[in-house]
Rosetta silent file (secondary structure, phi, psi, omega in degrees, C-alpha in Angstrom):
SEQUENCE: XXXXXXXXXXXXXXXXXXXXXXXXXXXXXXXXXXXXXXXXXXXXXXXXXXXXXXXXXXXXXXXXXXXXXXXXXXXXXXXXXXXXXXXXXXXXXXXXXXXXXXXXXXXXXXXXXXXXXXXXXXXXXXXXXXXXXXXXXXXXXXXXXXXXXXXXXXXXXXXXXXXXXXXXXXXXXXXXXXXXXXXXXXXXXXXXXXXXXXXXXXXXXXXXXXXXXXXXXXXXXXXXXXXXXXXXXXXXXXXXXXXXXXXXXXXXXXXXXXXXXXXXXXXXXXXXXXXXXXXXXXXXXXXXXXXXXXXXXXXXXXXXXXXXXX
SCORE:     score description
SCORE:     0.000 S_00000001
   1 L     0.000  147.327 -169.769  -10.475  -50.648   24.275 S_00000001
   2 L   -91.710  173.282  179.879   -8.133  -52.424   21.583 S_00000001
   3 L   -84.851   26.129 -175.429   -5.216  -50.880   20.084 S_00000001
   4 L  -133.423  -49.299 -179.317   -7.202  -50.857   16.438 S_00000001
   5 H   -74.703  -95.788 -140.410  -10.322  -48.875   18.520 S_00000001
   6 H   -37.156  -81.725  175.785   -7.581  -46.564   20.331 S_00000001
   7 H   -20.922  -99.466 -124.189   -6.004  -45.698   16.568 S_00000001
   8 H   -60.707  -21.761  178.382   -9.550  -44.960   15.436 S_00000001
   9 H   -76.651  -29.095  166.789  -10.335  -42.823   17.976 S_00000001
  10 H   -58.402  -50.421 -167.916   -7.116  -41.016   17.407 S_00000001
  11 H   -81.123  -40.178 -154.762   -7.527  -40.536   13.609 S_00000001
  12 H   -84.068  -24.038  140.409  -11.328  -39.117   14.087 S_00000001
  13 H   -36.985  -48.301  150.030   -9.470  -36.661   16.557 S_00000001
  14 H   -42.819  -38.820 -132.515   -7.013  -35.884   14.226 S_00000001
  15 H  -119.134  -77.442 -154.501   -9.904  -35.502   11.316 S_00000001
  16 H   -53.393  -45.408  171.105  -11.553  -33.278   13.902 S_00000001
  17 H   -72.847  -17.085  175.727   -9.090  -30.942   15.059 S_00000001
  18 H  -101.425  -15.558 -161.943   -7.508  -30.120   11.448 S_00000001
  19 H   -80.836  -18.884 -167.271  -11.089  -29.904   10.053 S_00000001
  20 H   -70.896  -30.605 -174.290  -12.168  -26.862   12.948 S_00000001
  21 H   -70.450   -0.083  172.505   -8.426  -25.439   11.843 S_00000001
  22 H   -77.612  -51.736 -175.968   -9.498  -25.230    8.600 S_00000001
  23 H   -32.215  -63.421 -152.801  -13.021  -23.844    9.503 S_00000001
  24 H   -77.805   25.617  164.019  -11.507  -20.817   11.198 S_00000001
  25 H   -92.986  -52.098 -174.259   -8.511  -20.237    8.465 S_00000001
  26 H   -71.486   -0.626  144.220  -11.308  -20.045    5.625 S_00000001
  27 H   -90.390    8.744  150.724  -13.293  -17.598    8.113 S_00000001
  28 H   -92.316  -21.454  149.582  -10.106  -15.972    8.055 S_00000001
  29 H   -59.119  -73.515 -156.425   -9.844  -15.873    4.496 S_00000001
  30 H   -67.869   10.284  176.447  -13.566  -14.912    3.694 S_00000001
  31 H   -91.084  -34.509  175.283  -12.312  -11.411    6.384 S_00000001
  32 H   -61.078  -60.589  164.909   -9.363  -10.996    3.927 S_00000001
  33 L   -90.922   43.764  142.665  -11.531  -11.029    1.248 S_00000001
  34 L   -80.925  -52.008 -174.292  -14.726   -8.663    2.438 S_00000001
  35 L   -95.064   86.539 -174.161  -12.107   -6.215    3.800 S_00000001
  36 L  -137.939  -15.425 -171.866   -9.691   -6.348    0.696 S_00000001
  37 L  -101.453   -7.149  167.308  -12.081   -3.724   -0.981 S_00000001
  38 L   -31.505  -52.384 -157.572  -10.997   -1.317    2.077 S_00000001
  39 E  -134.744  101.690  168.631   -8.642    0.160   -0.658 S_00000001
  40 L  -112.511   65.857  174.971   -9.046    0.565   -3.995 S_00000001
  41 L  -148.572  178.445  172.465   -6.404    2.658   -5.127 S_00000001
  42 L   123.144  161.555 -174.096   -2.864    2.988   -5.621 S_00000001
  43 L   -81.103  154.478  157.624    0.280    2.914   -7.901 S_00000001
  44 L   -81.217  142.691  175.746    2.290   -0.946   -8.118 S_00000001
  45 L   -59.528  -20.905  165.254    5.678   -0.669   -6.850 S_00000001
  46 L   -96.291   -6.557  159.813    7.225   -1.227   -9.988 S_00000001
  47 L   -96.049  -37.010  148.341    5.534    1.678  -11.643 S_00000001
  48 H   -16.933  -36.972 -178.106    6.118    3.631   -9.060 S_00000001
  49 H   -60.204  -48.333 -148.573   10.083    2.859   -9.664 S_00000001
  50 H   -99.394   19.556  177.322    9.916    4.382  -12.772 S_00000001
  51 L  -110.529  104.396 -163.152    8.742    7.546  -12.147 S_00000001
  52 L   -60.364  142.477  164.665   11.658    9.574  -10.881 S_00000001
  53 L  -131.886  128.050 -166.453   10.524   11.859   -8.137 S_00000001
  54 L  -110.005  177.421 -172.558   11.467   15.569   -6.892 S_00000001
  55 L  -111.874 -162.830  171.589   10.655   17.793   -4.525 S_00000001
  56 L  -111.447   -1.311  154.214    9.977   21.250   -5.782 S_00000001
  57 L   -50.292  -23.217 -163.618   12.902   23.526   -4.285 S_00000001
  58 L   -91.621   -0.778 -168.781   14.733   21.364   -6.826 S_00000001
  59 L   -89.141  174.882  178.590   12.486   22.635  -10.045 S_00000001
  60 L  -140.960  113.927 -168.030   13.500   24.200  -13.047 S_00000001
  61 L  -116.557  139.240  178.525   10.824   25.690  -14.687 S_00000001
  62 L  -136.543 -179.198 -150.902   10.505   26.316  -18.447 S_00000001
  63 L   -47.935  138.588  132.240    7.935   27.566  -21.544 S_00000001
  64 L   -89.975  170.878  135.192    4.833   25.337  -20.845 S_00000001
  65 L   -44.504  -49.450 -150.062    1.183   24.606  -22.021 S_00000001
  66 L  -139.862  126.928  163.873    0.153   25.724  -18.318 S_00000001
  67 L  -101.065  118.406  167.052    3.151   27.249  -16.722 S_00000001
  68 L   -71.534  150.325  160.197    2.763   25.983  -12.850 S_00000001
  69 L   -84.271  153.551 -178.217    3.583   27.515   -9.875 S_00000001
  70 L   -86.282   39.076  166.663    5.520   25.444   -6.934 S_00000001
  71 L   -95.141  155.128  162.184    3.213   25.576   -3.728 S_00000001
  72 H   -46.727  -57.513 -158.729    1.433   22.743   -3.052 S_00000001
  73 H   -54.291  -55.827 -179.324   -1.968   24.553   -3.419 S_00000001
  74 H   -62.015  -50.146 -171.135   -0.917   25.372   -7.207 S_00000001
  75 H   -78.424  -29.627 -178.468    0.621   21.905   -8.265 S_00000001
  76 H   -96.661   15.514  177.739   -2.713   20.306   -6.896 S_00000001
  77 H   -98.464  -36.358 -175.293   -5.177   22.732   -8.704 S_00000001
  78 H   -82.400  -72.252 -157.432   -3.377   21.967  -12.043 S_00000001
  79 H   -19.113  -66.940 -167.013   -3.445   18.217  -11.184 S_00000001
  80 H   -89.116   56.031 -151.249   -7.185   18.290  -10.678 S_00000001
  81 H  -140.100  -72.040  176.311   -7.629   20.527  -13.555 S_00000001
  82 H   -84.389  -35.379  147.870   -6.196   17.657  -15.610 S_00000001
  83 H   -15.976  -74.931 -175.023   -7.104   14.283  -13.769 S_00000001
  84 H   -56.263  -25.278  137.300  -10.783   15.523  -13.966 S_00000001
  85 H     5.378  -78.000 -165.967  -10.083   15.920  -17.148 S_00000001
  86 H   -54.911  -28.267  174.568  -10.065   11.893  -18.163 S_00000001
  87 H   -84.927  -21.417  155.549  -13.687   11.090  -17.798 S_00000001
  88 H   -79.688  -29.622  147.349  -14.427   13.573  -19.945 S_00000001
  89 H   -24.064  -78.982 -165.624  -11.801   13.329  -22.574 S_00000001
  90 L    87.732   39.232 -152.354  -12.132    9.531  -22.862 S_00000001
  91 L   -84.555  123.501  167.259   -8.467    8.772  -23.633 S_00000001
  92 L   -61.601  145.183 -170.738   -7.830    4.801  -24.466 S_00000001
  93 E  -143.817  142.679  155.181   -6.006    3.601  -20.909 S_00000001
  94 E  -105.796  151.617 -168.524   -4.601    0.548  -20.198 S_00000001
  95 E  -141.624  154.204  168.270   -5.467    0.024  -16.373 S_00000001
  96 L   -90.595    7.347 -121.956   -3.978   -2.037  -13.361 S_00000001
  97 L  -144.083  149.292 -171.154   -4.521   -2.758  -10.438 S_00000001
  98 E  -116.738  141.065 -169.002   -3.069   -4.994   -7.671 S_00000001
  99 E  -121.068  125.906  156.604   -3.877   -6.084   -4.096 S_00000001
 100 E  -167.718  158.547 -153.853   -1.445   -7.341   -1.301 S_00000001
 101 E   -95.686  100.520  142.850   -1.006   -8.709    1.810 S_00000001
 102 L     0.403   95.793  144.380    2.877   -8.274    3.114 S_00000001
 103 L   -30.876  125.403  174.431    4.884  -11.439    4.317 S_00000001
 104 L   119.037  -46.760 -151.300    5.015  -10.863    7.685 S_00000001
 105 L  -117.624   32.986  149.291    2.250   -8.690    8.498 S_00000001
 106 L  -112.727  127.468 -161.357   -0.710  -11.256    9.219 S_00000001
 107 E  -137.261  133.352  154.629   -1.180  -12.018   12.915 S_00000001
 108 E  -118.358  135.344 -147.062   -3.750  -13.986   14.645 S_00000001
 109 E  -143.649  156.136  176.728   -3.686  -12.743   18.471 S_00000001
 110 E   -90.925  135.745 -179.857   -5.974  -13.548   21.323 S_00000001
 111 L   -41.389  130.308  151.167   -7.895  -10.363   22.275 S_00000001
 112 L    96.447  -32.899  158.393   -6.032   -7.771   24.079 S_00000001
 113 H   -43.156  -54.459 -174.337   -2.471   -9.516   22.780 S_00000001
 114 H     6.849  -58.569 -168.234   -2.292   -7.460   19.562 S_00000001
 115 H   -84.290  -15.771 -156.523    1.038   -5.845   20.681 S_00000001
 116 L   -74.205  146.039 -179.912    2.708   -8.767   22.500 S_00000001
 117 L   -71.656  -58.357 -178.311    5.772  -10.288   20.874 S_00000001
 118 L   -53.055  156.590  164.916    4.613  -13.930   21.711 S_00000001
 119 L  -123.497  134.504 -155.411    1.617  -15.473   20.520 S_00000001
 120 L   -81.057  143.968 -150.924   -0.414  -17.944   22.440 S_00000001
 121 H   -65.590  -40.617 -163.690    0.436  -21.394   21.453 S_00000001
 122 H   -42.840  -23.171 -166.775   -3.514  -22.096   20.994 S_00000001
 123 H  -124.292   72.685  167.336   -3.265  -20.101   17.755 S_00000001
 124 L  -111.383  -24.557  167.794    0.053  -21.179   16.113 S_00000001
 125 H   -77.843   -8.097 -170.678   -1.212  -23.349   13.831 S_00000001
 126 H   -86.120  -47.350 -168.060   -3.806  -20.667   12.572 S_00000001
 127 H   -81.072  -60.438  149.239   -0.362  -18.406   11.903 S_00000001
 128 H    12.421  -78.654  150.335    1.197  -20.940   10.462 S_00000001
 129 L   -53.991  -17.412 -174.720   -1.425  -21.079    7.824 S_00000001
 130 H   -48.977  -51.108 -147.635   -1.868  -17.187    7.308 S_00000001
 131 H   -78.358  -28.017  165.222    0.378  -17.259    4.549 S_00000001
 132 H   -69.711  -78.447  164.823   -1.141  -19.740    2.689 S_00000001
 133 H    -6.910  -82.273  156.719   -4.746  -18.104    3.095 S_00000001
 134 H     0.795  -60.411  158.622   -3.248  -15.302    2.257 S_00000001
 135 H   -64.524  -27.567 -166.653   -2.028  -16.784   -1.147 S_00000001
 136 H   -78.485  -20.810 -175.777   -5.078  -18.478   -2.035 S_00000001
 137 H   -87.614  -41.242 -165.019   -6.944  -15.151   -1.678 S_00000001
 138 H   -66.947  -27.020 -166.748   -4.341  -13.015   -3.571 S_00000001
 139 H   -70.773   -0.127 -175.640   -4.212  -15.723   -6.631 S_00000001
 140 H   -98.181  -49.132 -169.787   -8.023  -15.098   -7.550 S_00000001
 141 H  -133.582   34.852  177.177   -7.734  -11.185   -6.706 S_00000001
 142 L   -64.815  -31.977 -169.624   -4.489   -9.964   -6.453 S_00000001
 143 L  -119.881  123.222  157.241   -4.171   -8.676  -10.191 S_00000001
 144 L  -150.857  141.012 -179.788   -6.618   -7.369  -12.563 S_00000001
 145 L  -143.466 -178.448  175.777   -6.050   -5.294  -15.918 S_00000001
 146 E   166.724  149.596 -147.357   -7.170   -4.379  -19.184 S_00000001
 147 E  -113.582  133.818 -145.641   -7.638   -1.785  -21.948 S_00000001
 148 E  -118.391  133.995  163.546  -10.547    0.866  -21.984 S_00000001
 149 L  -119.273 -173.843 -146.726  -10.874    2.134  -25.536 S_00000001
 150 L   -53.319  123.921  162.806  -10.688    5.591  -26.996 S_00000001
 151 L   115.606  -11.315 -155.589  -14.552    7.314  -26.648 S_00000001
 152 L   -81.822  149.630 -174.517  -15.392    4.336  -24.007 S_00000001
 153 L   -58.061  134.459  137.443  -17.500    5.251  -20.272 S_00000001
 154 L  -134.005   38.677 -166.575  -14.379    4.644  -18.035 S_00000001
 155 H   -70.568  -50.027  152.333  -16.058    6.223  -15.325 S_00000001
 156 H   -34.573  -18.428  168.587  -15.641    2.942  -13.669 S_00000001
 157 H  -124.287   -0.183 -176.315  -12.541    2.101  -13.784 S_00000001
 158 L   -86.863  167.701 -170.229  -10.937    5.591  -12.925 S_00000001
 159 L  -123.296  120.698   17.840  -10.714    6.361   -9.683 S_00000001
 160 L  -107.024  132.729 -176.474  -13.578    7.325   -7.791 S_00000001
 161 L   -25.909  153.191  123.737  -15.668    5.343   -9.268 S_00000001
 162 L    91.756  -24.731  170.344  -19.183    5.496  -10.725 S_00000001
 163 L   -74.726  147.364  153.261  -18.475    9.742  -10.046 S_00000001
 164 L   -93.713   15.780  165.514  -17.742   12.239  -13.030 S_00000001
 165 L   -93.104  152.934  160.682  -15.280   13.540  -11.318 S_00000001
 166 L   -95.948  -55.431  156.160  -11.423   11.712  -10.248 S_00000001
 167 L  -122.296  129.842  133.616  -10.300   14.455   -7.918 S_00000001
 168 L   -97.011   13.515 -174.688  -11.700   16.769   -5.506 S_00000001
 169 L   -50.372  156.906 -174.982   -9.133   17.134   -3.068 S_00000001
 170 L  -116.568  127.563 -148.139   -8.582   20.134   -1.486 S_00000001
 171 L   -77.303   13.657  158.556   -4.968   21.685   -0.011 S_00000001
 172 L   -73.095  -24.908 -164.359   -6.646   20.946    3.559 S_00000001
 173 L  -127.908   38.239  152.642   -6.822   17.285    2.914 S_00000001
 174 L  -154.868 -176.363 -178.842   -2.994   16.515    2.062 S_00000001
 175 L   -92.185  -35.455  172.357    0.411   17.017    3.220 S_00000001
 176 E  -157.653  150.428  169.200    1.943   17.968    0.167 S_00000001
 177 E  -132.748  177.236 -167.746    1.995   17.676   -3.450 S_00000001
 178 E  -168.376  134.959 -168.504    5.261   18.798   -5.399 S_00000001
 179 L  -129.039  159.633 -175.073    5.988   18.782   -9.252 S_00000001
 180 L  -144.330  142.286  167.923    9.391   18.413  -11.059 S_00000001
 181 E  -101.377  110.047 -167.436    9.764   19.557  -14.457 S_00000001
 182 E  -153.605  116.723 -178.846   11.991   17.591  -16.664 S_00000001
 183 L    65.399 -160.430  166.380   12.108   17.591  -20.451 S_00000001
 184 L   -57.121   -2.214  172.420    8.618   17.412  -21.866 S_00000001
 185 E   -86.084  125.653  170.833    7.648   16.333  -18.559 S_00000001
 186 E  -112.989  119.054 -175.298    5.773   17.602  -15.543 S_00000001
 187 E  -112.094   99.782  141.683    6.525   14.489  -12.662 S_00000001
 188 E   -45.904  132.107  170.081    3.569   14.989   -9.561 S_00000001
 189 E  -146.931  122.219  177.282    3.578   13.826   -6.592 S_00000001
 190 E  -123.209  129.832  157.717    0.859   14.325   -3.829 S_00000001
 191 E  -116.002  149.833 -173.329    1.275   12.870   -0.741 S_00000001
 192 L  -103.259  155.410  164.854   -1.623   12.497    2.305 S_00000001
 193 L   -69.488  164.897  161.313   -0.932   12.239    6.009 S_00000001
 194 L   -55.410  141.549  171.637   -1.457    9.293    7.923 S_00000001
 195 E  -124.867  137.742 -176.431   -4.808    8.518    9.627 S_00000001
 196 L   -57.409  156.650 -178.904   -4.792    7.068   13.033 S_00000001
 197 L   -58.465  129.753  170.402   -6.951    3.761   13.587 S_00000001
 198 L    84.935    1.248 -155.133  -10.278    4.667   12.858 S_00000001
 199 L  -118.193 -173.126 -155.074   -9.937    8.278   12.189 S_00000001
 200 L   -92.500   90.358  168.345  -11.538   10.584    9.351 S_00000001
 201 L   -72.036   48.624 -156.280  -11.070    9.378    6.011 S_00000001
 202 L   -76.610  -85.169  158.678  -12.953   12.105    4.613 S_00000001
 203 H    -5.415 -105.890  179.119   -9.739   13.100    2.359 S_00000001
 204 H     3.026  -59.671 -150.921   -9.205    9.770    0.887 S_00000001
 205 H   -84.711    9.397 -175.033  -12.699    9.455   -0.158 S_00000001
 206 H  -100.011   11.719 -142.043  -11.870   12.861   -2.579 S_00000001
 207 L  -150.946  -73.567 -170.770   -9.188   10.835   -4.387 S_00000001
 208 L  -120.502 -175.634 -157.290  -10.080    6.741   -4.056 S_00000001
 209 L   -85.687  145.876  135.858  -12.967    4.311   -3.721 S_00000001
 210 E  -147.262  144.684 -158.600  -13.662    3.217   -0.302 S_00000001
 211 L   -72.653  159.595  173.955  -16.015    0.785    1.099 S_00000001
 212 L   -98.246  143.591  179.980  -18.371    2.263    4.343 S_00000001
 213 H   -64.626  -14.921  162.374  -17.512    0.355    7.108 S_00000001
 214 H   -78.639  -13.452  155.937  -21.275   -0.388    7.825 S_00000001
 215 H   -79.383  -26.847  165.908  -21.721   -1.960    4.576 S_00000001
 216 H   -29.104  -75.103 -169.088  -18.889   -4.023    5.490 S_00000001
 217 H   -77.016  -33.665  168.391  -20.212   -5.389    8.787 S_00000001
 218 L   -67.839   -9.336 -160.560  -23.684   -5.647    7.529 S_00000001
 219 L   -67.240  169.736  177.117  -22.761   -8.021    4.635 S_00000001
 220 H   -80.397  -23.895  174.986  -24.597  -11.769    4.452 S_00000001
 221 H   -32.395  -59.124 -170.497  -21.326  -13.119    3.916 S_00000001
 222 H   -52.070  -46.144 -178.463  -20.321  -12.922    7.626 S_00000001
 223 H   -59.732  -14.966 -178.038  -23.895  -14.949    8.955 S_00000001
 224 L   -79.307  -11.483  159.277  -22.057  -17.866    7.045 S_00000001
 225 L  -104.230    5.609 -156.332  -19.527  -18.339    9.830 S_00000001
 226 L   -58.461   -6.047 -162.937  -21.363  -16.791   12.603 S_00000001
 227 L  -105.894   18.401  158.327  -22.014  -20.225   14.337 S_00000001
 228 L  -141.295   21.448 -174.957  -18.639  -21.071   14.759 S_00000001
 229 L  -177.581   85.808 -151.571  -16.890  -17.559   14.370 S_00000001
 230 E  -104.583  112.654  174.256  -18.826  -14.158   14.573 S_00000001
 231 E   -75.208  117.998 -178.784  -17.069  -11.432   13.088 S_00000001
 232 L   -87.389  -25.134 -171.454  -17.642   -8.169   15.247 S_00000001
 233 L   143.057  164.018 -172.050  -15.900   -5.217   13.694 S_00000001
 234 L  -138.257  172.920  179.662  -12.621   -4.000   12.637 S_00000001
 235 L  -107.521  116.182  161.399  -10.014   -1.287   12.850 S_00000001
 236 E  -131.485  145.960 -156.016   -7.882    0.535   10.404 S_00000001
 237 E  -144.547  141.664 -137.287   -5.742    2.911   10.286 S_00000001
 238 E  -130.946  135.983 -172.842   -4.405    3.937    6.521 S_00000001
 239 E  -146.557  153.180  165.278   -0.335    5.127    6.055 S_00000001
 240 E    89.666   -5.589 -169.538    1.349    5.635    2.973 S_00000001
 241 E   -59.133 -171.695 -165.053   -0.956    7.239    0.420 S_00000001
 242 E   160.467  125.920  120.724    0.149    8.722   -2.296 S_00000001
 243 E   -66.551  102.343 -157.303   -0.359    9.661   -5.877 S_00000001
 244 E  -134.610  153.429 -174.015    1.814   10.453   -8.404 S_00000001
 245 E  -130.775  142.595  175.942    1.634   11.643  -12.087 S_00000001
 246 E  -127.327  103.420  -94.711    3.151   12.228  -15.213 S_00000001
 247 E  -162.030  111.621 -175.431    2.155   14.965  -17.204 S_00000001
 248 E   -98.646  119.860 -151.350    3.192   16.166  -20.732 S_00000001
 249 L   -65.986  -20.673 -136.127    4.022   20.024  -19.979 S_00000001
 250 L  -124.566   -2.312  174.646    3.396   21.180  -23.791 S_00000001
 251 L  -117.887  -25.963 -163.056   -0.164   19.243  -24.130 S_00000001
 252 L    70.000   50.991  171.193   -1.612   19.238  -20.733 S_00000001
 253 E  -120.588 -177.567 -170.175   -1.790   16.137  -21.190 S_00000001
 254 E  -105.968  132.696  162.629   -1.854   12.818  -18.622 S_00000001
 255 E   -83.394  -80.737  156.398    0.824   10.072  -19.394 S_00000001
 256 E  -133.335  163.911 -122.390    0.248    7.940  -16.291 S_00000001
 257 E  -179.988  109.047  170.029   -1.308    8.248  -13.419 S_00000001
 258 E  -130.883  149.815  177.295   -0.386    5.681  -10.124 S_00000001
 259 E  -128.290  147.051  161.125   -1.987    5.494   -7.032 S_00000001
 260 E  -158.901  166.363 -164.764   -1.111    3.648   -3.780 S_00000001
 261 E  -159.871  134.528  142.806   -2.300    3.216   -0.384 S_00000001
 262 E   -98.384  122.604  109.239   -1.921    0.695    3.317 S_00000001
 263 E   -53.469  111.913  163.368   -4.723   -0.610    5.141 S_00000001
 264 E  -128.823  132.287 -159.333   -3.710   -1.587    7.891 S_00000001
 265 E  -103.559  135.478   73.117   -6.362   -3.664    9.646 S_00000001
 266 E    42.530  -15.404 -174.658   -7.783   -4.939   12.639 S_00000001
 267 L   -24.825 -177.336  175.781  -10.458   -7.534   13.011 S_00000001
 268 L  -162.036   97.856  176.550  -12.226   -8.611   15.938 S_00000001
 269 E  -107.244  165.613  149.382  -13.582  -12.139   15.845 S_00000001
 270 E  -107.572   87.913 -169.867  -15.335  -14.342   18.350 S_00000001
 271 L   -57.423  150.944 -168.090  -15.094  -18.156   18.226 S_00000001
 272 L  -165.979  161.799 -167.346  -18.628  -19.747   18.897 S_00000001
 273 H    58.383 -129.445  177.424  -20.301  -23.167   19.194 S_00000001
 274 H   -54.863  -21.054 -168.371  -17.611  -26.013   18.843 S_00000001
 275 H  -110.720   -2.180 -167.750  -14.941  -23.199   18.509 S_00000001
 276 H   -42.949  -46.867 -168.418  -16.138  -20.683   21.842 S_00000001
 277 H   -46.552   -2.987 -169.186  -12.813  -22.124   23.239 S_00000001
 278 H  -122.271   14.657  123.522  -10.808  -19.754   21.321 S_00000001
 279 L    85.398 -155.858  174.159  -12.808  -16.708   23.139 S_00000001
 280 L   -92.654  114.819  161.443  -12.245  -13.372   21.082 S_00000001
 281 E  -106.864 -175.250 -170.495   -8.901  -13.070   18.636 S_00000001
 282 E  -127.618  131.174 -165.165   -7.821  -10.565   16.581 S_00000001
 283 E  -125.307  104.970 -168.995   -6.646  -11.433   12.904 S_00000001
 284 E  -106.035  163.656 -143.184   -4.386   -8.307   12.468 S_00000001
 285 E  -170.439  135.623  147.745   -3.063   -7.533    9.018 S_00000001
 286 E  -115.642  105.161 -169.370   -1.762   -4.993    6.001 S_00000001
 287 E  -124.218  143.264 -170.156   -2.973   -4.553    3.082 S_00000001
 288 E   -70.847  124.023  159.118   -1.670   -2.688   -0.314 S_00000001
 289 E  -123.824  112.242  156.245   -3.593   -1.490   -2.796 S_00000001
 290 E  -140.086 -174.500  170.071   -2.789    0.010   -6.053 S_00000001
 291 E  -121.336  156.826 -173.967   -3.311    1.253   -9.278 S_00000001
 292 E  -161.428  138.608 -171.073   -1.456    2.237  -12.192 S_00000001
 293 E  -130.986  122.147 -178.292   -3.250    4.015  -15.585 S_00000001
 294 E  -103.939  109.763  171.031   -1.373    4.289  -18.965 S_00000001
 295 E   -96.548  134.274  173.527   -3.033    6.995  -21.177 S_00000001
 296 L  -127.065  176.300 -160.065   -2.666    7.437  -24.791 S_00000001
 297 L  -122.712  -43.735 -168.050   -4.491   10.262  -26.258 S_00000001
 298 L  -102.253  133.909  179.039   -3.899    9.065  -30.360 S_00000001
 299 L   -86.153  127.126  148.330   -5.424    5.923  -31.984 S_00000001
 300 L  -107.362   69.601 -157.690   -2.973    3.941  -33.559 S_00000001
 301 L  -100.989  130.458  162.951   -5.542    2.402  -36.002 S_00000001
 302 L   -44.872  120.567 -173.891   -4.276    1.855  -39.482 S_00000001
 303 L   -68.120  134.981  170.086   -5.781    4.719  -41.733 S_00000001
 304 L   -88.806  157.738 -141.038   -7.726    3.117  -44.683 S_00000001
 305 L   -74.615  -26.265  168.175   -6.755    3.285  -48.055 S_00000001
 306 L   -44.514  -30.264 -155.167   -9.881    5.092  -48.796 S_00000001
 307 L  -114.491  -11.638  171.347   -8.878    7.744  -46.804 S_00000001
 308 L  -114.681   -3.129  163.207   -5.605    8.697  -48.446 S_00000001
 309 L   -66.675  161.490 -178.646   -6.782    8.756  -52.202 S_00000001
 310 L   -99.220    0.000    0.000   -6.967   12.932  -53.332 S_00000001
């Protein structure tokens, strides 16, 4: 074979081996985005910042609209007293909400690896790449926001969806909630427990949208890589929720309203066809989801001139 035939054989090697790692990063991509809808709720971290938070040995309570009491059970019964509130009300909102994946905390692992500090060299170039996947998915649907206005359906964009309700939690299905009083302000905070991989997200599902995991696994999306990468099922296990609120004491009324939540996920793939060599991995992962809702209650529409003659 000549040294011009060697090269060529070389480059179409080359052409071959970067085209399967691309195959299985963008069937690692389309897993980011199916389960990216795990979580749709939560506060952004920088509105989160700006809502100072207390616990409630620390209140000071003074004349309200609604005077609260400080147990949990009492601070979340006024919550969903007003929360539930907003779909009927109709209040113009400006709405948020943002999705992301952690530097750091995308791993592709060989089956049964998951925990091991090393990672098998076969998939270093795969890891390599998370973080770019990663970006390419967050820059279409990392962000999305917009303004609902005053009288408008926002059943849809409130959280849980498509319901005419926002909350039903109950003081079984959190750890705590706690209010601070400050000024004209009542500042909420409910926090949930952790749920173990896999474990009953019943609680969640009183507070934020989540996808069922058999609609998930059923989608047509998935048959588009099965013949070189057959997605089997995944795991997750959910840390961090939280909700918090701000609440003007002398109106009942909602200021803002943030939500946040981790997925942290799981995957279970199988390489197939041209790719079987890379047996069953794991594409492990965390992902962030929140929300953040700005309420106004008053239209600040110019009054016509019409409307101030006597």
């Amino acid at each position: 074979m000549s040294a011009f035939a060697g090269k060529s054989v070389n480059i179409e090697r080359g052409k071959t081996l970067m085209k399967r790692k691309l195959t299985v990063l963008m069937a690692i991509m389309l897993v980011f985005a199916m389960l990216v809808c795990l979580a749709s709720c939560g506060s952004s971290d920088d509105a989160a910042d700006d809502v100072e938070v207390f616990t409630t040995d620390e209140a000071v309570y003074t004349e309200s609209a609604t005077p609260v009491g400080n147990t949990s059970e009492e601070v979340l019964n006024y919550f969903n007293g007003i929360v539930n509130d907003l779909k009927a009300s109709k209040p113009a909102m400006y709405y948020r909400y943002e999705k992301n994946v952690p530097d750091g905390s995308i791993k592709v692992t060989k089956a049964g690896q998951e925990k091991a500090e090393e990672i098998d060299a076969s998939l270093s170039a795969i890891n390599d790449g998370a973080k770019g996947v990663k970006n390419m998915i967050l820059s279409d649907i990392g962000e999305q926001s917009g303004d609902i206005a005053m009288g408008a359906d926002n059943s849809e964009y409130l959280l849980v969806k498509g319901e005419s309700w926002v909350s039903q939690l109950t003081i079984g299905d959190i750890d705590y909630a706690s209010m601070k009083e400050i000024g004209d302000n009542y500042f909420i905070e409910i926090m949930f427990n952790d749920i173990e991989t896999n474990g009953d997200d019943s609680a969640l599902r009183k507070a934020f949208d989540l996808r069922d995991k058999e609609e998930i696994l059923a989608s047509d999306e998935f048959a588009k890589t099965a013949e070189y990468l057959k997605f089997n099922d995944y795991d997750v296990a959910y840390s961090g929720c939280k909700i918090t609120a701000t609440v003007n004491r002398l109106t009942n009324e909602l200021v803002n309203l943030n939500y946040y939540k981790a997925a942290n996920v799981t995957a279970h793939m199988t390489g197939a066809g041209t790719f079987a060599d890379y047996g069953d991995i794991s594409v492990i992962f965390t992902l962030e989801d929140t929300a953040y809702y700005e309420i106004k209650w008053e239209s600040n529409l110019p009054v016509s001139p019409l409307e101030t003659e006597a």
